[in-house]
Coordinates of N, CA, C and O in Angstrom, one line a residue:
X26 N 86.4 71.0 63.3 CA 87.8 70.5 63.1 C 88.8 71.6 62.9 O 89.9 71.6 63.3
X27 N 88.2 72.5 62.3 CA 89.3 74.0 62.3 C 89.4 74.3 64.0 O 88.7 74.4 65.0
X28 N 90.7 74.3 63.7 CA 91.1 75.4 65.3 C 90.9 76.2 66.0 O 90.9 76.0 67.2
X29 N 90.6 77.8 64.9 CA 90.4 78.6 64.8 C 89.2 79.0 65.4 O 88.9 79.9 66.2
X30 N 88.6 78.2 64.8 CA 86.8 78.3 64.9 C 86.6 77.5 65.8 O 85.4 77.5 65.9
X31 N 87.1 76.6 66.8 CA 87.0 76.0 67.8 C 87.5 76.9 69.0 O 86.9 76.7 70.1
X32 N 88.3 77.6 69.0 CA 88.8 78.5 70.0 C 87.8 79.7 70.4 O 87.6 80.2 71.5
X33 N 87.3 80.0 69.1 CA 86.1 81.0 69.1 C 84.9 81.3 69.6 O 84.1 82.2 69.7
X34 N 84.9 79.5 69.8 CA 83.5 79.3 70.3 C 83.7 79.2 71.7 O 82.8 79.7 72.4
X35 N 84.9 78.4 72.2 CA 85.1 78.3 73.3 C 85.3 79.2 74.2 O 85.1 79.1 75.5
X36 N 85.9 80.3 73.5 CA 86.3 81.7 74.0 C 85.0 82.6 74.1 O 84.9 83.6 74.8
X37 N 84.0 82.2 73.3 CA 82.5 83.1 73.4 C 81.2 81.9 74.9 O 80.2 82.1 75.6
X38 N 81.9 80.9 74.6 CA 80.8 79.8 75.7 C 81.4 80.5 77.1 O 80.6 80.8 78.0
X39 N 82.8 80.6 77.2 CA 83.4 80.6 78.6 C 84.5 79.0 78.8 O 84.2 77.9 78.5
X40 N 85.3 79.2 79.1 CA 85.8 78.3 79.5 C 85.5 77.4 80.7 O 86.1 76.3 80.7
X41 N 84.7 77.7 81.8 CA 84.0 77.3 82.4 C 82.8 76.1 82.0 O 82.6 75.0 82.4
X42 N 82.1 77.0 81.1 CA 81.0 76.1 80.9 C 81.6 75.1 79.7 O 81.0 74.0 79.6
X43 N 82.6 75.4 78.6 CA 83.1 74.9 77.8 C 83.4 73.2 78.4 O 83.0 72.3 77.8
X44 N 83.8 73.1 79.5 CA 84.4 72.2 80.6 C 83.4 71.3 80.7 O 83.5 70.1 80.6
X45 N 82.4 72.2 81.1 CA 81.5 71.1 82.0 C 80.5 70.4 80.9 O 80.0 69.3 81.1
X46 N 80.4 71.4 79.8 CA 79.6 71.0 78.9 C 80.3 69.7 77.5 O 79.8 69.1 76.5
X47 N 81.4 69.8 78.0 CA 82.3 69.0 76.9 C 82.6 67.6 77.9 O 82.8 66.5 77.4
X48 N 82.5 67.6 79.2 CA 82.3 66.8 80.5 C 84.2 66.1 80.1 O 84.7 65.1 79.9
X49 N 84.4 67.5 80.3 CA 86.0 67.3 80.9 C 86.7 66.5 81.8 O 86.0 66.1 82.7
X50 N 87.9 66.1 81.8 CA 88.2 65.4 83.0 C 89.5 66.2 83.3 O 90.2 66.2 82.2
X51 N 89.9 66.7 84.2 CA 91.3 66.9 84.3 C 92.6 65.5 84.7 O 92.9 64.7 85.6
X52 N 92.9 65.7 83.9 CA 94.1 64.0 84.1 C 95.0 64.6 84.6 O 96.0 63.8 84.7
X53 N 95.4 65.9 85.1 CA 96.8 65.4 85.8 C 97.2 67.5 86.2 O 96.5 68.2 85.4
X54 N 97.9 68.3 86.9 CA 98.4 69.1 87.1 C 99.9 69.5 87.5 O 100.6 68.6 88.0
X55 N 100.3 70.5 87.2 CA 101.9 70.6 88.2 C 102.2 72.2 87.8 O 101.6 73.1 87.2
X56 N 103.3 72.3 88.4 CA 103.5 74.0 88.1 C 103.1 73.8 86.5 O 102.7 75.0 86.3
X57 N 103.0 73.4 85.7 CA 103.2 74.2 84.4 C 101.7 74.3 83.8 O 101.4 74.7 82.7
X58 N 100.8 73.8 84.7 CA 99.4 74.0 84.0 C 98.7 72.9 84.3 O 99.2 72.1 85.1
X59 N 97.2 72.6 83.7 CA 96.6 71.5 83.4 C 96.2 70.9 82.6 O 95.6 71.5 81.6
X60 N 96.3 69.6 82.7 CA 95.9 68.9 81.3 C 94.7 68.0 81.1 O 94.7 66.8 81.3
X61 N 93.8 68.5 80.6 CA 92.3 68.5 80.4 C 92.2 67.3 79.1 O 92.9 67.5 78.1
X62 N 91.3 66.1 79.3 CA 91.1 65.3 78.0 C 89.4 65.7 78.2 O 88.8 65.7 79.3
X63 N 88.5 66.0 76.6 CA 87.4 66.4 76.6 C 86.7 65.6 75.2 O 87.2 65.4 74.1
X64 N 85.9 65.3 75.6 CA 84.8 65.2 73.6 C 83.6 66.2 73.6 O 82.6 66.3 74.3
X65 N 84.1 67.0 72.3 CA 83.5 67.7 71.8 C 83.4 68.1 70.5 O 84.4 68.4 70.0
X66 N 81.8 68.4 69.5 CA 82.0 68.0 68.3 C 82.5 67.0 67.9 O 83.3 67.2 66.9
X67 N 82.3 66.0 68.2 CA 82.7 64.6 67.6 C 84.1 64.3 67.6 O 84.6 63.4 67.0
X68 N 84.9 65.3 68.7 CA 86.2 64.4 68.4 C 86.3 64.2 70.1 O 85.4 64.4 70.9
X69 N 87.7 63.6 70.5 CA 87.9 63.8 71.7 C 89.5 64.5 71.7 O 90.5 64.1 71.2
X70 N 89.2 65.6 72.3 CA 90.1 65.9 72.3 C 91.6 66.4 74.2 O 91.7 65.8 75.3
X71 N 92.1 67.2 73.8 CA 93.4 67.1 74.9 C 93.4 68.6 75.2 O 93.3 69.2 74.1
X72 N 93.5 69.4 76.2 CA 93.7 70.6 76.4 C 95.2 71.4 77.5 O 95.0 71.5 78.7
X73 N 96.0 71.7 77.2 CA 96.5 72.2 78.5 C 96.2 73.4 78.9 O 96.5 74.3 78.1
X74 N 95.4 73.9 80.1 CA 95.3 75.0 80.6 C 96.7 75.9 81.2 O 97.3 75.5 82.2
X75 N 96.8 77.0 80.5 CA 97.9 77.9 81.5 C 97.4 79.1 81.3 O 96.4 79.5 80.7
X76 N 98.6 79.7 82.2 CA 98.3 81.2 82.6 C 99.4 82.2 82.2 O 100.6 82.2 82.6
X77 N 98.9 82.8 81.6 CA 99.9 83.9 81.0 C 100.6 84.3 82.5 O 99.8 84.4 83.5
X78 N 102.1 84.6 82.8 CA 103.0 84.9 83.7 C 102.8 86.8 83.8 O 102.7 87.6 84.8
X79 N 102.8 86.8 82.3 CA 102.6 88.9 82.1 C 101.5 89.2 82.7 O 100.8 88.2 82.5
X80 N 100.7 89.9 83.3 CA 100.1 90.5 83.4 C 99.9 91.5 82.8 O 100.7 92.4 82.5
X81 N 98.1 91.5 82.4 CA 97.4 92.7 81.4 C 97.1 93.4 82.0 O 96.6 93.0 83.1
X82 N 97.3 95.3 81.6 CA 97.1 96.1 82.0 C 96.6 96.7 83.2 O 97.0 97.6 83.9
X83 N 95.2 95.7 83.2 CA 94.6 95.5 84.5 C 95.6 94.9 85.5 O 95.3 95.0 86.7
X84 N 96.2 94.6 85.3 CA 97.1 93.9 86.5 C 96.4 91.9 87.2 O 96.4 91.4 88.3
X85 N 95.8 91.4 85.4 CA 95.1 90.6 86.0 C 96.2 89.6 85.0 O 97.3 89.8 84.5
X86 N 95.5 88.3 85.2 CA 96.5 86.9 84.1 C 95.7 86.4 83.2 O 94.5 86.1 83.5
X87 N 96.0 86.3 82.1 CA 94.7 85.6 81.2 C 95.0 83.9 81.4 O 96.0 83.4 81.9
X88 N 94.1 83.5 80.7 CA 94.1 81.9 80.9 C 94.3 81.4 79.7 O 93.4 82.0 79.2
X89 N 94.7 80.8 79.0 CA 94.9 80.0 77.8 C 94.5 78.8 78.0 O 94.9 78.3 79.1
X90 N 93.4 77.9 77.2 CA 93.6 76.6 76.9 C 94.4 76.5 75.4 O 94.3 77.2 74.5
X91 N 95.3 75.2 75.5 CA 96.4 75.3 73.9 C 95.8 73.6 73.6 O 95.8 72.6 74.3
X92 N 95.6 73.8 72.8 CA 95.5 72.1 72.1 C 96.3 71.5 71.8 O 97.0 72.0 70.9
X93 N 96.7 70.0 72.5 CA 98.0 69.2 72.5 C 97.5 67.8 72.1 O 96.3 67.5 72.2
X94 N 98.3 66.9 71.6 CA 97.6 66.0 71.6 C 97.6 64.8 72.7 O 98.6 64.6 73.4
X95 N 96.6 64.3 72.9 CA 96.3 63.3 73.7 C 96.9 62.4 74.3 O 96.5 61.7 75.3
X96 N 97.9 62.3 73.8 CA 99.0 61.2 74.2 C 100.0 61.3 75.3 O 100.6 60.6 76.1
X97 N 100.1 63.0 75.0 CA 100.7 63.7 76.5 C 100.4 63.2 77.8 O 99.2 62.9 77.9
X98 N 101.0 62.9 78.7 CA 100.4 62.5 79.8 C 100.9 64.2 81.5 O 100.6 64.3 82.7
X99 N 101.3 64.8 80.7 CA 101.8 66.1 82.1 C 101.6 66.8 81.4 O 101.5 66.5 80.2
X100 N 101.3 68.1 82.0 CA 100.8 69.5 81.8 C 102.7 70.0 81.1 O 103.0 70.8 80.2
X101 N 103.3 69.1 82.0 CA 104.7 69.7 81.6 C 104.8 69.1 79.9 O 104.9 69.8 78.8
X102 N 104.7 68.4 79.9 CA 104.8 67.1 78.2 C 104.2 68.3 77.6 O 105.0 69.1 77.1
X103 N 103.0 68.5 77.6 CA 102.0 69.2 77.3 C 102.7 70.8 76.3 O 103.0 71.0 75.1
X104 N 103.0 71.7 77.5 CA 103.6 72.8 77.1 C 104.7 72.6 76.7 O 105.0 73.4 75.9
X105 N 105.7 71.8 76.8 CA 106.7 71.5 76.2 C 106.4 71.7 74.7 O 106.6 72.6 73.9
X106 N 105.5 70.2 74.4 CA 105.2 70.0 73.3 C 105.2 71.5 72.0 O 105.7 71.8 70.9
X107 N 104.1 72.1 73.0 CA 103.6 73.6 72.3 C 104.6 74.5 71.5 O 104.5 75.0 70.4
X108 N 105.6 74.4 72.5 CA 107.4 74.7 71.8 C 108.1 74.2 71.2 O 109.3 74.7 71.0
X109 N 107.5 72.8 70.5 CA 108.4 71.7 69.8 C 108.9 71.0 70.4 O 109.5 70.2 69.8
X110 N 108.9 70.7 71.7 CA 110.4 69.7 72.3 C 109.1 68.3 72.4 O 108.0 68.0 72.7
X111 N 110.2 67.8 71.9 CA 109.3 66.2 71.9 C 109.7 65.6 73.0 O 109.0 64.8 73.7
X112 N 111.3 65.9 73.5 CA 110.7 65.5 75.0 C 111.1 66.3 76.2 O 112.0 67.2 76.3
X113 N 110.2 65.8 77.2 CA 109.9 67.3 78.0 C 110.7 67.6 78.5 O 110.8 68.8 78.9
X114 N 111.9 66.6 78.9 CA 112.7 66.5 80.0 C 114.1 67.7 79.4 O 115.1 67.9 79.9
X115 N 113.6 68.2 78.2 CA 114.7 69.1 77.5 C 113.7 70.3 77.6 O 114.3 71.4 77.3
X116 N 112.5 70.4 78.0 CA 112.0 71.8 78.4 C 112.6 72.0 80.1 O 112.3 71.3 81.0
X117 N 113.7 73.2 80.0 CA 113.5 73.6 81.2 C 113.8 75.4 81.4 O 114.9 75.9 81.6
X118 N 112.3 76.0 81.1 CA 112.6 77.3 80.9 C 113.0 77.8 82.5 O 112.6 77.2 83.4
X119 N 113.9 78.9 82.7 CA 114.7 79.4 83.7 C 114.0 80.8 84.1 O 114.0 81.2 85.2
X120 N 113.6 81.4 83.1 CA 112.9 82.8 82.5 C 111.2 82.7 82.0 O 110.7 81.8 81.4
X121 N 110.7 83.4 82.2 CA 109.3 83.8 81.8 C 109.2 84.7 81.6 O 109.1 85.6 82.5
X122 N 109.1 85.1 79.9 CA 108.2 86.8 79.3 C 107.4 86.8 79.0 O 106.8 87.8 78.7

């Protein structure tokens, strides 16, 4: 139930196998990411997948999954949420750093 220590593990499994082994479903995509509903460890949980815009040094993108809650139904809802906006239709970033 810690976050912390949920991220850690997932981040040492792979996100890959984290997926298939939590028998993920993706519910839904659009530009802002995807939004992953999963059970694992006894809960069920909600994921939005994105992609860092910056590029690391390598010149590569890292991937983030962010924990949202379940009730979100868009990847947009989703990251919104992550920012505070409760609703999404007031997320409209213009800029990416």
């Amino acid at each position: 139930r810690n976050a912390e220590v949920r991220r850690v593990a997932i981040e040492r499994m792979g996100h890959e196998r984290y997926l298939k082994e939590s028998k993920a479903t993706l519910v839904r995509s659009d530009r802002f990411g995807k939004l992953w509903h999963a059970s694992a460890w006894g809960e069920r949980l909600a994921f939005v997948e994105v992609v860092d815009a910056t590029p690391t040094p390598e010149g590569t993108h890292k991937t983030y999954f962010l924990t949202v809650p379940r009730h979100l139904s868009t990847p947009r809802a989703a990251v919104a949420w992550t920012f505070g906006y409760e609703r999404f239709r007031d997320y409209r970033p213009v800029v990416e750093t």
